[in-house]
Amino acid sequence: MRFAGKKVLVTGGGRGIGQAIALAFAREGASVAVNAAHMATAEETAAQAREFKVKAIAIEASVTDEEQVKSMVDRVVRDLGGLDVLVNNAGISQPIMPLLEQSTADWDRVMATNLRGTYVCSKAAAKWMIEQKAGKIVNISSIAGLTGQIYRTAYATSKAAVINLTMVLAVELAKYNINVNAVAPGYVLTDLVKNFVKQGKVKEEAVLHRTPLGRMSTPEDIAFATLFLASEEARNITGVNLPVDAGWTVNGWYM
Ligand code: NDP
């Protein structure tokens, strides 16, 4: 029970990677607050978390809305009795298409969720963590933020910015004993990616062809890395962006 007594908030925990992360913390004894855009999905994950005999609450809030985020963090501190770990996982993609066909409204929407959301949630959580002089923030970035991914202008840029935000906050918050790290998932077959596979915009065989370990990552693979970075075993790791991609990013030459 590595996280017994710890209080964890996971944004975008209603489905996919966020759900796996919330459940992995619950399995390790943490109290969890599950945020999502819709109450139904947040509650579904919270209900599954309670099966591990831990406290789990569901919170519907948009990470794009600073007032909703502040109320969410206040509620977590009140109902769980504190906040030790924030996982900034909520994120959306954009239609995959050439620059001139993209809409600037999509750019704004993606930036608001992926980048502004990570910023405002970190700010609200840091206020509490600074007071208690301890905390862990784990941002879910993407391999898209490490490479030039064609047709994904806003998404890739937002994730690259999250990686830099991770470094800035790691340095700034270190004096309060707060670690800030990121996990960069490779392709994971969640709803977000399944849509693109259906549309023929992401081809599983092509992804696997470039992947040295020859397999996709699962939501649980991302959860394992997230829990490690949030654990005391990682107490001297801060400011890193850890790819969990079966080697996709480092593969510079493949035939
Ligand atoms: P999903 O689309 O499966 O799930 C996204 C979750 O985020 C949902 O629970 C959704 O809520 C929630 N959400 C969306 N917008 C908001 C918002 N404004 N406020 C609060 N919650 C919100 O995504 P994934 O699990 O695939 O992705 C999770 C993270 O991992 C994202 O940051 C994504 O960019 C990143 N990632 C994913 C990869 C992949 O291959 N899947 C690869 C690299 C990075 P609701 O359930 O209510 O709709």
Short mmCIF file of C-alpha atoms and ligand atoms in Angstrom, two decimals:
data_model
loop_
_atom_site.label_atom_id
_atom_site.label_comp_id
_atom_site.label_asym_id
_atom_site.label_seq_id
_atom_site.Cartn_x
_atom_site.Cartn_y
_atom_site.Cartn_z
CA MET A 1 0.00 0.00 0.00
CA ARG A 2 2.46 2.62 -1.24
CA PHE A 3 -0.05 5.48 -1.07
CA ALA A 4 -1.99 4.69 2.12
CA GLY A 5 -3.08 7.97 3.72
CA LYS A 6 -2.27 10.04 0.60
CA LYS A 7 -4.85 12.27 -1.06
CA VAL A 8 -4.78 12.33 -4.84
CA LEU A 9 -6.63 14.40 -7.44
CA VAL A 10 -6.70 13.08 -11.02
CA THR A 11 -8.13 15.38 -13.69
CA GLY A 12 -9.84 13.77 -16.67
CA GLY A 13 -10.19 10.58 -14.64
CA GLY A 14 -13.50 9.52 -16.13
CA ARG A 15 -12.08 7.36 -18.91
CA GLY A 16 -8.93 6.04 -20.52
CA ILE A 17 -5.56 6.87 -19.01
CA GLY A 18 -6.95 9.04 -16.20
CA GLN A 19 -9.24 6.26 -15.07
CA ALA A 20 -6.35 3.76 -14.97
CA ILE A 21 -4.29 6.26 -12.95
CA ALA A 22 -7.08 6.92 -10.42
CA LEU A 23 -7.70 3.19 -9.96
CA ALA A 24 -3.97 2.44 -9.58
CA PHE A 25 -3.73 5.00 -6.76
CA ALA A 26 -6.85 3.54 -5.11
CA ARG A 27 -5.37 0.04 -5.37
CA GLU A 28 -2.32 1.38 -3.48
CA GLY A 29 -4.48 2.75 -0.66
CA ALA A 30 -4.85 6.44 -1.63
CA SER A 31 -8.03 8.48 -1.22
CA VAL A 32 -8.87 9.74 -4.68
CA ALA A 33 -10.78 12.64 -6.17
CA VAL A 34 -11.79 11.88 -9.73
CA ASN A 35 -12.45 14.87 -11.95
CA ALA A 36 -14.02 14.72 -15.40
CA ALA A 37 -15.96 16.98 -17.73
CA HIS A 38 -19.11 14.95 -16.99
CA MET A 39 -20.35 13.74 -13.60
CA ALA A 40 -21.37 10.33 -15.00
CA THR A 41 -17.86 9.29 -16.05
CA ALA A 42 -16.22 10.77 -12.92
CA GLU A 43 -18.68 8.88 -10.73
CA GLU A 44 -18.16 5.63 -12.68
CA THR A 45 -14.41 5.73 -11.91
CA ALA A 46 -14.98 6.81 -8.29
CA ALA A 47 -17.37 3.87 -7.81
CA GLN A 48 -14.74 1.46 -9.16
CA ALA A 49 -12.12 3.05 -6.86
CA ARG A 50 -14.35 2.49 -3.80
CA GLU A 51 -14.16 -1.24 -4.49
CA PHE A 52 -10.59 -0.99 -3.14
CA LYS A 53 -12.10 0.17 0.20
CA VAL A 54 -10.74 3.71 -0.08
CA LYS A 55 -12.52 7.06 -0.04
CA ALA A 56 -13.27 8.26 -3.57
CA ILE A 57 -15.20 11.32 -4.66
CA ALA A 58 -16.31 12.44 -8.12
CA ILE A 59 -16.08 16.07 -9.22
CA GLU A 60 -17.50 17.48 -12.44
CA ALA A 61 -15.50 20.56 -13.43
CA SER A 62 -13.82 21.89 -16.53
CA VAL A 63 -10.08 22.39 -16.11
CA THR A 64 -10.42 25.34 -18.49
CA ASP A 65 -12.46 27.28 -15.91
CA GLU A 66 -10.29 28.76 -13.14
CA GLU A 67 -13.18 29.33 -10.73
CA GLN A 68 -14.38 25.74 -11.12
CA VAL A 69 -10.80 24.53 -10.61
CA LYS A 70 -10.37 26.56 -7.39
CA SER A 71 -13.65 25.19 -6.01
CA MET A 72 -12.58 21.67 -7.02
CA VAL A 73 -9.28 21.91 -5.13
CA ASP A 74 -11.04 23.44 -2.08
CA ARG A 75 -13.49 20.55 -2.12
CA VAL A 76 -10.71 17.95 -2.36
CA VAL A 77 -8.90 19.48 0.62
CA ARG A 78 -12.15 19.65 2.61
CA ASP A 79 -13.55 16.22 1.74
CA LEU A 80 -10.35 14.16 1.58
CA GLY A 81 -8.54 16.15 4.28
CA GLY A 82 -5.70 17.46 2.10
CA LEU A 83 -4.02 17.13 -1.27
CA ASP A 84 -0.70 15.33 -1.71
CA VAL A 85 -0.69 14.47 -5.42
CA LEU A 86 -2.15 16.25 -8.44
CA VAL A 87 -2.20 14.43 -11.78
CA ASN A 88 -2.90 16.80 -14.66
CA ASN A 89 -4.28 14.28 -17.12
CA ALA A 90 -7.34 15.99 -18.68
CA GLY A 91 -6.60 16.57 -22.34
CA ILE A 92 -8.24 16.66 -25.73
CA SER A 93 -7.01 16.28 -29.28
CA GLN A 94 -7.92 18.12 -32.45
CA PRO A 95 -9.03 17.01 -35.92
CA ILE A 96 -5.89 15.76 -37.71
CA MET A 97 -5.61 17.92 -40.84
CA PRO A 98 -3.29 20.28 -42.74
CA LEU A 99 -2.58 23.72 -41.30
CA LEU A 100 -4.72 25.67 -43.78
CA GLU A 101 -7.77 23.49 -43.08
CA GLN A 102 -7.45 23.76 -39.30
CA SER A 103 -9.74 26.06 -37.36
CA THR A 104 -8.28 28.59 -34.97
CA ALA A 105 -11.20 27.81 -32.66
CA ASP A 106 -9.81 24.26 -32.36
CA TRP A 107 -6.37 25.71 -31.56
CA ASP A 108 -7.94 27.76 -28.73
CA ARG A 109 -9.97 24.82 -27.42
CA VAL A 110 -6.95 22.47 -27.32
CA MET A 111 -4.68 25.08 -25.71
CA ALA A 112 -7.37 25.92 -23.13
CA THR A 113 -7.72 22.31 -21.99
CA ASN A 114 -4.21 20.91 -22.36
CA LEU A 115 -2.06 23.89 -21.44
CA ARG A 116 -4.19 26.44 -19.58
CA GLY A 117 -5.89 23.57 -17.73
CA THR A 118 -2.57 22.18 -16.53
CA TYR A 119 -1.49 25.68 -15.51
CA VAL A 120 -4.60 26.62 -13.51
CA CYS A 121 -4.87 23.22 -11.80
CA SER A 122 -1.18 23.34 -10.82
CA LYS A 123 -1.61 26.87 -9.48
CA ALA A 124 -4.65 25.97 -7.38
CA ALA A 125 -2.99 22.81 -6.02
CA ALA A 126 0.37 24.52 -5.42
CA LYS A 127 -1.31 27.06 -3.12
CA TRP A 128 -2.17 24.21 -0.78
CA MET A 129 1.05 22.23 -1.32
CA ILE A 130 3.23 25.29 -0.60
CA GLU A 131 1.47 25.68 2.76
CA GLN A 132 2.08 22.04 3.70
CA LYS A 133 5.62 22.18 2.26
CA ALA A 134 5.14 18.94 0.33
CA GLY A 135 3.49 17.75 -2.83
CA LYS A 136 3.80 15.94 -6.12
CA ILE A 137 2.50 17.12 -9.46
CA VAL A 138 2.55 14.77 -12.45
CA ASN A 139 1.58 16.16 -15.85
CA ILE A 140 0.48 13.83 -18.64
CA SER A 141 2.22 15.25 -21.69
CA SER A 142 2.68 13.28 -24.92
CA ILE A 143 5.28 12.03 -27.37
CA ALA A 144 3.60 14.56 -29.67
CA GLY A 145 5.32 17.24 -27.59
CA LEU A 146 8.74 15.74 -28.33
CA THR A 147 8.50 15.36 -32.09
CA GLY A 148 7.17 17.24 -35.10
CA GLN A 149 3.85 15.48 -35.61
CA ILE A 150 2.35 16.51 -38.92
CA TYR A 151 -1.26 17.85 -38.93
CA ARG A 152 -1.47 18.12 -35.12
CA THR A 153 -0.32 21.72 -34.74
CA ALA A 154 -2.23 22.71 -31.61
CA TYR A 155 -2.06 19.36 -29.86
CA ALA A 156 1.69 18.88 -30.31
CA THR A 157 2.43 22.50 -29.38
CA SER A 158 0.25 22.32 -26.26
CA LYS A 159 2.08 19.19 -25.10
CA ALA A 160 5.54 20.67 -25.79
CA ALA A 161 4.48 23.63 -23.66
CA VAL A 162 3.33 21.29 -20.88
CA ILE A 163 6.82 19.74 -20.89
CA ASN A 164 8.37 23.18 -20.45
CA LEU A 165 5.82 24.17 -17.80
CA THR A 166 6.88 21.01 -15.95
CA MET A 167 10.50 22.19 -15.90
CA VAL A 168 9.64 25.75 -14.86
CA LEU A 169 7.40 24.63 -11.98
CA ALA A 170 9.90 21.95 -10.91
CA VAL A 171 12.54 24.63 -10.39
CA GLU A 172 10.20 27.20 -8.85
CA LEU A 173 8.42 24.87 -6.42
CA ALA A 174 11.47 22.83 -5.35
CA LYS A 175 12.05 25.04 -2.31
CA TYR A 176 8.66 23.96 -1.00
CA ASN A 177 9.54 20.27 -1.37
CA ILE A 178 7.19 19.89 -4.34
CA ASN A 179 8.24 17.60 -7.21
CA VAL A 180 6.86 18.33 -10.66
CA ASN A 181 7.33 15.75 -13.40
CA ALA A 182 5.66 14.59 -16.59
CA VAL A 183 4.85 11.30 -18.25
CA ALA A 184 4.71 11.29 -22.06
CA PRO A 185 2.51 8.44 -23.27
CA GLY A 186 3.03 6.89 -26.66
CA TYR A 187 -0.04 5.71 -28.57
CA VAL A 188 -2.63 4.23 -26.21
CA LEU A 189 -5.86 2.81 -27.58
CA THR A 190 -8.29 4.98 -25.59
CA ASP A 191 -11.40 6.72 -27.00
CA LEU A 192 -9.14 9.61 -28.06
CA VAL A 193 -7.02 7.42 -30.35
CA LYS A 194 -9.70 4.87 -31.36
CA ASN A 195 -11.53 7.71 -33.18
CA PHE A 196 -8.43 8.43 -35.25
CA VAL A 197 -7.89 4.72 -35.97
CA LYS A 198 -11.52 4.51 -37.16
CA GLN A 199 -10.97 7.52 -39.43
CA GLY A 200 -7.78 5.95 -40.82
CA LYS A 201 -5.71 8.91 -39.49
CA VAL A 202 -3.70 6.71 -37.13
CA LYS A 203 -2.63 3.28 -38.41
CA GLU A 204 -1.81 0.75 -35.72
CA GLU A 205 0.56 -1.24 -37.97
CA ALA A 206 2.51 1.95 -38.78
CA VAL A 207 2.84 2.83 -35.10
CA LEU A 208 4.03 -0.70 -34.27
CA HIS A 209 6.46 -0.66 -37.19
CA ARG A 210 8.28 2.28 -35.60
CA THR A 211 8.07 0.90 -32.04
CA PRO A 212 11.21 -1.04 -30.99
CA LEU A 213 9.42 -3.09 -28.33
CA GLY A 214 6.71 -3.87 -30.87
CA ARG A 215 3.69 -3.20 -28.68
CA MET A 216 1.33 -0.35 -27.87
CA SER A 217 1.24 1.12 -24.37
CA THR A 218 -1.79 0.48 -22.19
CA PRO A 219 -3.45 2.93 -19.76
CA GLU A 220 -1.94 0.81 -16.97
CA ASP A 221 1.59 1.33 -18.37
CA ILE A 222 1.04 5.08 -18.04
CA ALA A 223 -0.35 4.61 -14.53
CA PHE A 224 2.74 2.63 -13.40
CA ALA A 225 5.05 5.51 -14.42
CA THR A 226 2.75 8.12 -12.88
CA LEU A 227 2.66 6.34 -9.53
CA PHE A 228 6.44 5.98 -9.55
CA LEU A 229 6.94 9.72 -10.14
CA ALA A 230 4.41 10.50 -7.38
CA SER A 231 6.10 8.13 -4.93
CA GLU A 232 8.81 8.68 -2.34
CA GLU A 233 11.07 6.42 -4.42
CA ALA A 234 11.20 9.32 -6.90
CA ARG A 235 11.84 11.99 -4.25
CA ASN A 236 14.97 13.23 -6.00
CA ILE A 237 13.47 13.27 -9.48
CA THR A 238 11.98 16.57 -10.58
CA GLY A 239 11.50 18.34 -13.90
CA VAL A 240 11.71 15.23 -16.06
CA ASN A 241 9.47 14.15 -18.90
CA LEU A 242 9.37 10.36 -18.97
CA PRO A 243 8.27 8.78 -22.26
CA VAL A 244 6.27 5.56 -21.88
CA ASP A 245 6.18 4.63 -25.53
CA ALA A 246 7.96 1.27 -25.94
CA GLY A 247 10.85 3.16 -27.56
CA TRP A 248 8.88 5.03 -30.28
CA THR A 249 10.46 8.44 -29.60
CA VAL A 250 14.09 7.34 -29.59
CA ASN A 251 13.79 5.33 -32.77
CA GLY A 252 15.50 7.66 -35.23
CA TRP A 253 16.11 5.07 -37.96
CA TYR A 254 13.62 2.41 -38.91
CA MET A 255 13.03 0.54 -42.13
P1 NDP B 1 -9.84 10.23 -23.24
O1 NDP B 1 -10.45 11.05 -24.32
O2 NDP B 1 -10.05 8.75 -23.25
O3 NDP B 1 -10.32 10.78 -21.81
C1 NDP B 1 -10.19 12.13 -21.51
C2 NDP B 1 -10.71 12.44 -20.13
O4 NDP B 1 -10.51 13.86 -19.93
C3 NDP B 1 -12.20 12.19 -19.97
O5 NDP B 1 -12.46 11.65 -18.69
C4 NDP B 1 -12.83 13.58 -20.10
O6 NDP B 1 -14.02 13.77 -19.35
C5 NDP B 1 -11.73 14.45 -19.52
N1 NDP B 1 -11.79 15.84 -19.96
C6 NDP B 1 -11.78 16.32 -21.24
N2 NDP B 1 -11.86 17.65 -21.22
C7 NDP B 1 -11.91 18.03 -19.91
C8 NDP B 1 -12.02 19.28 -19.24
N3 NDP B 1 -12.07 20.43 -19.89
N4 NDP B 1 -12.06 19.26 -17.89
C9 NDP B 1 -12.01 18.11 -17.19
N5 NDP B 1 -11.91 16.90 -17.77
C10 NDP B 1 -11.87 16.87 -19.12
O7 NDP B 1 -8.29 10.59 -23.27
P2 NDP B 1 -6.97 9.71 -22.98
O8 NDP B 1 -7.19 8.88 -21.78
O9 NDP B 1 -6.53 9.09 -24.23
O10 NDP B 1 -5.92 10.87 -22.67
C11 NDP B 1 -5.58 11.29 -21.35
C12 NDP B 1 -4.37 12.19 -21.44
O11 NDP B 1 -3.28 11.49 -22.03
C13 NDP B 1 -4.58 13.44 -22.30
O12 NDP B 1 -3.91 14.52 -21.72
C14 NDP B 1 -3.95 13.05 -23.61
O13 NDP B 1 -3.52 14.16 -24.36
C15 NDP B 1 -2.77 12.23 -23.11
N6 NDP B 1 -2.21 11.34 -24.12
C16 NDP B 1 -2.97 10.32 -24.65
C17 NDP B 1 -2.41 9.48 -25.59
C18 NDP B 1 -3.17 8.35 -26.19
O14 NDP B 1 -2.60 7.69 -27.08
N7 NDP B 1 -4.39 8.05 -25.78
C19 NDP B 1 -1.02 9.66 -26.05
C20 NDP B 1 -0.34 10.76 -25.43
C21 NDP B 1 -0.91 11.56 -24.50
P3 NDP B 1 -15.39 12.97 -19.70
O15 NDP B 1 -15.12 11.53 -19.41
O16 NDP B 1 -16.37 13.55 -18.77
O17 NDP B 1 -15.68 13.24 -21.13
#
